[in-house]
């Protein structure tokens, strides 16, 4: 779950003797009325006593080892959590050591925070072990500069050579904060477009409809008046242009740089293409085995030269039925074989994080529903447990059970959807999906009767849930969990698992072995299909998952077929959890669903936390920074769909374009979570 | 089958000399508008085009429980060239609106637009976002708006019925696609420093020129 948020003063830590005198046990709760007031002064070397500042982190044994390795001037304890890497030029060495010597082989999360008063942007990394346990936190600070459109002067070394999963995350940091990354293979904007004016998540960048830094806005609360945003802004619309901008005479190129490397070619890709074959998983013995995937030798033909063909670049999406929403895949094709692939994201970038930093803590819960809109309740759980950790409250017993029941039903519902639409991508258009949408609707009926909404349930609260289940609803849940859904999963397997066409199309397709998957920070069913038993419900248990008897299904094919099988097996395990939870629910007190009083305004003590849960798509993390006010100072969502997409290129190159669609389907992305 | 004669013909037709015997009981008289709209309203082909959360409810509407095909609307086409109806199902972002306008322009007349849900109608919960368009009707004309976040499938079905009512009321004499004159094409907005609506280009240039060079954020 989340790391410790407010640590005791690190007096008893032998390895951080210098830090001890500086760390005053500042009272976080009282420090927080002013935004960012509680943050420390700009990157002071350790040992210089900061007169007033937040408590410094207690170092875990791994971090102590890291400090010993690189010296106490390079690695110093950061406020609240983790360590600071004081010299950005050493970052790659530090991270290589963290990966190779300490065993933190996945970069779970990378993001940034703009500490505007202190004048720096802090880039935050959360590496974690694929064997389990909590992630560690490393931070680097760069001066932010005052030019609104120029990127930072100091560049941070890109971690892409160490963690392949850093690629999209670093691009996102660049896009949102203007932090340059040195050595990044393709540093372009990712969620907005090339040429966008400014760095949206910086604290001094204001959107056109900007009204105030925090909600509730003074104009509306209390009493308040209502005014349309369009009437308030000079352009009468949600737009903002730099002074002197001439719309009739400017060069717009939102795709600048997109095709450059595709046309010139990337070394890695050439390698795979000249190799002649796409990577296939070991279990692949099937239909296509005898047929070379990319045969450029044409040995049986007299004149090789005559058959040389051009490669073409094709855009798939953003309006394309195979892309699961508004994703754009740019593929380079040799005949029908994909030789290069790039993704263009951001067509559903709804500014979740910028809005989330204005919202009050409670206000954000319904927004998390709209992240991965297939499984809203699972997202809420991730956010709520992170904030609960920061607030130090614990939900009631019954609320915990209700959370688990609802979340696991969400998982089943989401996997039904994923499998149905994987079959869509395979060409079985809509028929299997129809079967599974019917079952999904039955689960949604339960959600609707409990929460009032089918998709956007808004069910969790800090310290509990919003409603208890009535006896009728419990009957409904029992009927689903003990009778209907088990039968339907059997039916599903009967229909699909041994289907010859499905096997021929999926076995060996989209192969990504375990070590590469880990390096790409792949999480969720895709990682478990590669043989890595990584499930946060087990490796870092949260809520009450440690009470239930369930297994983490693992398969070793690392291909589309095993991703499908993992999902089916997971549905059965989720059912086991729901069944156990329903049976144990009688031991709790009905109606006791909220710890403490219900409140609208929550004050979260100053501090920060990275909390994570296992959603149907993978690891959903929330990185939250509080300055003690009623709004998050930083609200970052580490979404599994977004980071899983990093690996799509390596899975796809060498396969036919029709398989690219299937491989994307097997990742089971949801664009709301990808673009946020 | 009983032979049709003057004796068993319906009221009013029994002795009409203009109607030959063999046609009696087989002919209905109606107006061209009615028969034209009657056919059209039961065969609207929506475009297979989802944007966000609302698209999930749109798919659920097309599935067996809610069963869109009861209305003759089940044939979703992935190509705008073959579609009559665009269901804007989800948040319209600035990055996406050029594509939406382009798809709309590619649809043949008669074409209709349903703005599904709060976001497509007016920006919804994400209205304040810097990448969100405050309603798709800023760019393309909308026929039916649906409330909800997301609307239930029943609400989407209700919007279909409303659109059918609208189609029923149209008359061949004045439908826009049979009129002479310029075709009304929406210029595709451009992604510059922000979304540029080319219809407002002159106004934008004037206002941007007025803004003082030091003023970074006019709206702040």
mmCIF file with all atom_site columns, N, CA and C in Angstrom, chain A residues 523-554:
data_model
loop_
_atom_site.group_PDB
_atom_site.id
_atom_site.type_symbol
_atom_site.label_atom_id
_atom_site.label_alt_id
_atom_site.label_comp_id
_atom_site.label_asym_id
_atom_site.label_entity_id
_atom_site.label_seq_id
_atom_site.pdbx_PDB_ins_code
_atom_site.Cartn_x
_atom_site.Cartn_y
_atom_site.Cartn_z
_atom_site.occupancy
_atom_site.B_iso_or_equiv
_atom_site.pdbx_formal_charge
_atom_site.auth_seq_id
_atom_site.auth_comp_id
_atom_site.auth_asym_id
_atom_site.auth_atom_id
_atom_site.pdbx_PDB_model_num
ATOM 1  N N  . UNK A 1 523 ? 2.298  -4.096  -15.962 1.00 0.00 ? 523 UNK A N  1
ATOM 2  C CA . UNK A 1 523 ? 1.653  -4.641  -14.771 1.00 0.00 ? 523 UNK A CA 1
ATOM 3  C C  . UNK A 1 523 ? 0.327  -5.272  -15.168 1.00 0.00 ? 523 UNK A C  1
ATOM 4  N N  . UNK A 1 524 ? -0.275 -5.915  -14.198 1.00 0.00 ? 524 UNK A N  1
ATOM 5  C CA . UNK A 1 524 ? -1.587 -6.481  -14.424 1.00 0.00 ? 524 UNK A CA 1
ATOM 6  C C  . UNK A 1 524 ? -1.537 -7.841  -15.081 1.00 0.00 ? 524 UNK A C  1
ATOM 7  N N  . UNK A 1 525 ? -2.664 -8.250  -15.691 1.00 0.00 ? 525 UNK A N  1
ATOM 8  C CA . UNK A 1 525 ? -2.730 -9.579  -16.296 1.00 0.00 ? 525 UNK A CA 1
ATOM 9  C C  . UNK A 1 525 ? -1.638 -9.814  -17.331 1.00 0.00 ? 525 UNK A C  1
ATOM 10 N N  . UNK A 1 526 ? -1.196 -8.776  -18.021 1.00 0.00 ? 526 UNK A N  1
ATOM 11 C CA . UNK A 1 526 ? -0.175 -8.970  -19.047 1.00 0.00 ? 526 UNK A CA 1
ATOM 12 C C  . UNK A 1 526 ? 1.139  -9.427  -18.425 1.00 0.00 ? 526 UNK A C  1
ATOM 13 N N  . UNK A 1 527 ? 1.479  -8.875  -17.278 1.00 0.00 ? 527 UNK A N  1
ATOM 14 C CA . UNK A 1 527 ? 2.713  -9.290  -16.611 1.00 0.00 ? 527 UNK A CA 1
ATOM 15 C C  . UNK A 1 527 ? 2.573  -10.710 -16.066 1.00 0.00 ? 527 UNK A C  1
ATOM 16 N N  . UNK A 1 528 ? 1.414  -11.016 -15.511 1.00 0.00 ? 528 UNK A N  1
ATOM 17 C CA . UNK A 1 528 ? 1.221  -12.358 -14.952 1.00 0.00 ? 528 UNK A CA 1
ATOM 18 C C  . UNK A 1 528 ? 1.157  -13.406 -16.052 1.00 0.00 ? 528 UNK A C  1
ATOM 19 N N  . UNK A 1 529 ? 0.778  -12.985 -17.254 1.00 0.00 ? 529 UNK A N  1
ATOM 20 C CA . UNK A 1 529 ? 0.809  -13.943 -18.364 1.00 0.00 ? 529 UNK A CA 1
ATOM 21 C C  . UNK A 1 529 ? 2.230  -14.225 -18.812 1.00 0.00 ? 529 UNK A C  1
ATOM 22 N N  . UNK A 1 530 ? 3.176  -13.386 -18.372 1.00 0.00 ? 530 UNK A N  1
ATOM 23 C CA . UNK A 1 530 ? 4.571  -13.621 -18.714 1.00 0.00 ? 530 UNK A CA 1
ATOM 24 C C  . UNK A 1 530 ? 5.282  -14.383 -17.601 1.00 0.00 ? 530 UNK A C  1
ATOM 25 N N  . UNK A 1 531 ? 4.562  -14.878 -16.641 1.00 0.00 ? 531 UNK A N  1
ATOM 26 C CA . UNK A 1 531 ? 5.168  -15.727 -15.626 1.00 0.00 ? 531 UNK A CA 1
ATOM 27 C C  . UNK A 1 531 ? 5.636  -14.993 -14.390 1.00 0.00 ? 531 UNK A C  1
ATOM 28 N N  . UNK A 1 532 ? 5.292  -13.730 -14.237 1.00 0.00 ? 532 UNK A N  1
ATOM 29 C CA . UNK A 1 532 ? 5.709  -12.999 -13.048 1.00 0.00 ? 532 UNK A CA 1
ATOM 30 C C  . UNK A 1 532 ? 4.505  -12.885 -12.104 1.00 0.00 ? 532 UNK A C  1
ATOM 31 N N  . UNK A 1 533 ? 4.563  -13.516 -10.957 1.00 0.00 ? 533 UNK A N  1
ATOM 32 C CA . UNK A 1 533 ? 3.379  -13.504 -10.086 1.00 0.00 ? 533 UNK A CA 1
ATOM 33 C C  . UNK A 1 533 ? 3.260  -12.194 -9.311  1.00 0.00 ? 533 UNK A C  1
ATOM 34 N N  . UNK A 1 534 ? 3.110  -11.116 -10.044 1.00 0.00 ? 534 UNK A N  1
ATOM 35 C CA . UNK A 1 534 ? 3.097  -9.808  -9.404  1.00 0.00 ? 534 UNK A CA 1
ATOM 36 C C  . UNK A 1 534 ? 1.662  -9.289  -9.342  1.00 0.00 ? 534 UNK A C  1
ATOM 37 N N  . UNK A 1 535 ? 1.110  -9.313  -8.169  1.00 0.00 ? 535 UNK A N  1
ATOM 38 C CA . UNK A 1 535 ? -0.240 -8.807  -7.967  1.00 0.00 ? 535 UNK A CA 1
ATOM 39 C C  . UNK A 1 535 ? -0.213 -8.050  -6.644  1.00 0.00 ? 535 UNK A C  1
ATOM 40 N N  . UNK A 1 536 ? -0.586 -6.791  -6.678  1.00 0.00 ? 536 UNK A N  1
ATOM 41 C CA . UNK A 1 536 ? -0.406 -5.964  -5.481  1.00 0.00 ? 536 UNK A CA 1
ATOM 42 C C  . UNK A 1 536 ? -1.257 -6.467  -4.326  1.00 0.00 ? 536 UNK A C  1
ATOM 43 N N  . UNK A 1 537 ? -2.330 -7.142  -4.638  1.00 0.00 ? 537 UNK A N  1
ATOM 44 C CA . UNK A 1 537 ? -3.139 -7.710  -3.554  1.00 0.00 ? 537 UNK A CA 1
ATOM 45 C C  . UNK A 1 537 ? -2.319 -8.698  -2.725  1.00 0.00 ? 537 UNK A C  1
ATOM 46 N N  . UNK A 1 538 ? -1.252 -9.253  -3.307  1.00 0.00 ? 538 UNK A N  1
ATOM 47 C CA . UNK A 1 538 ? -0.408 -10.202 -2.597  1.00 0.00 ? 538 UNK A CA 1
ATOM 48 C C  . UNK A 1 538 ? 0.934  -9.630  -2.212  1.00 0.00 ? 538 UNK A C  1
ATOM 49 N N  . UNK A 1 539 ? 1.571  -8.914  -3.146  1.00 0.00 ? 539 UNK A N  1
ATOM 50 C CA . UNK A 1 539 ? 2.941  -8.489  -2.872  1.00 0.00 ? 539 UNK A CA 1
ATOM 51 C C  . UNK A 1 539 ? 2.998  -7.323  -1.901  1.00 0.00 ? 539 UNK A C  1
ATOM 52 N N  . UNK A 1 540 ? 1.918  -6.565  -1.806  1.00 0.00 ? 540 UNK A N  1
ATOM 53 C CA . UNK A 1 540 ? 1.896  -5.424  -0.897  1.00 0.00 ? 540 UNK A CA 1
ATOM 54 C C  . UNK A 1 540 ? 0.443  -5.240  -0.462  1.00 0.00 ? 540 UNK A C  1
ATOM 55 N N  . UNK A 1 541 ? -0.066 -6.155  0.364   1.00 0.00 ? 541 UNK A N  1
ATOM 56 C CA . UNK A 1 541 ? -1.524 -6.225  0.568   1.00 0.00 ? 541 UNK A CA 1
ATOM 57 C C  . UNK A 1 541 ? -2.107 -4.940  1.133   1.00 0.00 ? 541 UNK A C  1
ATOM 58 N N  . UNK A 1 542 ? -3.262 -4.615  0.644   1.00 0.00 ? 542 UNK A N  1
ATOM 59 C CA . UNK A 1 542 ? -3.981 -3.451  1.128   1.00 0.00 ? 542 UNK A CA 1
ATOM 60 C C  . UNK A 1 542 ? -5.378 -3.918  1.521   1.00 0.00 ? 542 UNK A C  1
ATOM 61 N N  . UNK A 1 543 ? -6.135 -2.992  2.088   1.00 0.00 ? 543 UNK A N  1
ATOM 62 C CA . UNK A 1 543 ? -7.483 -3.312  2.533   1.00 0.00 ? 543 UNK A CA 1
ATOM 63 C C  . UNK A 1 543 ? -7.451 -4.602  3.357   1.00 0.00 ? 543 UNK A C  1
ATOM 64 N N  . UNK A 1 544 ? -8.331 -5.557  3.070   1.00 0.00 ? 544 UNK A N  1
ATOM 65 C CA . UNK A 1 544 ? -8.319 -6.788  3.871   1.00 0.00 ? 544 UNK A CA 1
ATOM 66 C C  . UNK A 1 544 ? -8.044 -8.001  2.995   1.00 0.00 ? 544 UNK A C  1
ATOM 67 N N  . UNK A 1 545 ? -7.269 -7.793  1.955   1.00 0.00 ? 545 UNK A N  1
ATOM 68 C CA . UNK A 1 545 ? -7.033 -8.913  1.042   1.00 0.00 ? 545 UNK A CA 1
ATOM 69 C C  . UNK A 1 545 ? -6.215 -10.026 1.678   1.00 0.00 ? 545 UNK A C  1
ATOM 70 N N  . UNK A 1 546 ? -5.502 -9.696  2.773   1.00 0.00 ? 546 UNK A N  1
ATOM 71 C CA . UNK A 1 546 ? -4.705 -10.745 3.403   1.00 0.00 ? 546 UNK A CA 1
ATOM 72 C C  . UNK A 1 546 ? -5.587 -11.768 4.121   1.00 0.00 ? 546 UNK A C  1
ATOM 73 N N  . UNK A 1 547 ? -6.897 -11.493 4.248   1.00 0.00 ? 547 UNK A N  1
ATOM 74 C CA . UNK A 1 547 ? -7.761 -12.438 4.956   1.00 0.00 ? 547 UNK A CA 1
ATOM 75 C C  . UNK A 1 547 ? -8.319 -13.518 4.042   1.00 0.00 ? 547 UNK A C  1
ATOM 76 N N  . UNK A 1 548 ? -8.237 -13.320 2.763   1.00 0.00 ? 548 UNK A N  1
ATOM 77 C CA . UNK A 1 548 ? -8.948 -14.233 1.873   1.00 0.00 ? 548 UNK A CA 1
ATOM 78 C C  . UNK A 1 548 ? -8.004 -15.276 1.297   1.00 0.00 ? 548 UNK A C  1
ATOM 79 N N  . UNK A 1 549 ? -8.612 -16.382 0.989   1.00 0.00 ? 549 UNK A N  1
ATOM 80 C CA . UNK A 1 549 ? -7.881 -17.484 0.396   1.00 0.00 ? 549 UNK A CA 1
ATOM 81 C C  . UNK A 1 549 ? -8.070 -17.410 -1.118  1.00 0.00 ? 549 UNK A C  1
ATOM 82 N N  . UNK A 1 550 ? -7.065 -16.947 -1.813  1.00 0.00 ? 550 UNK A N  1
ATOM 83 C CA . UNK A 1 550 ? -7.155 -16.900 -3.279  1.00 0.00 ? 550 UNK A CA 1
ATOM 84 C C  . UNK A 1 550 ? -5.768 -17.035 -3.873  1.00 0.00 ? 550 UNK A C  1
ATOM 85 N N  . UNK A 1 551 ? -5.745 -17.365 -5.141  1.00 0.00 ? 551 UNK A N  1
ATOM 86 C CA . UNK A 1 551 ? -4.468 -17.574 -5.812  1.00 0.00 ? 551 UNK A CA 1
ATOM 87 C C  . UNK A 1 551 ? -4.231 -16.480 -6.845  1.00 0.00 ? 551 UNK A C  1
ATOM 88 N N  . UNK A 1 552 ? -2.979 -16.303 -7.173  1.00 0.00 ? 552 UNK A N  1
ATOM 89 C CA . UNK A 1 552 ? -2.631 -15.382 -8.259  1.00 0.00 ? 552 UNK A CA 1
ATOM 90 C C  . UNK A 1 552 ? -2.345 -16.242 -9.480  1.00 0.00 ? 552 UNK A C  1
ATOM 91 N N  . UNK A 1 553 ? -3.236 -16.237 -10.444 1.00 0.00 ? 553 UNK A N  1
ATOM 92 C CA . UNK A 1 553 ? -3.007 -17.081 -11.616 1.00 0.00 ? 553 UNK A CA 1
ATOM 93 C C  . UNK A 1 553 ? -1.815 -16.573 -12.433 1.00 0.00 ? 553 UNK A C  1
ATOM 94 N N  . UNK A 1 554 ? -0.967 -17.500 -12.807 1.00 0.00 ? 554 UNK A N  1
ATOM 95 C CA . UNK A 1 554 ? 0.204  -17.143 -13.607 1.00 0.00 ? 554 UNK A CA 1
ATOM 96 C C  . UNK A 1 554 ? 0.306  -18.098 -14.785 1.00 0.00 ? 554 UNK A C  1
#
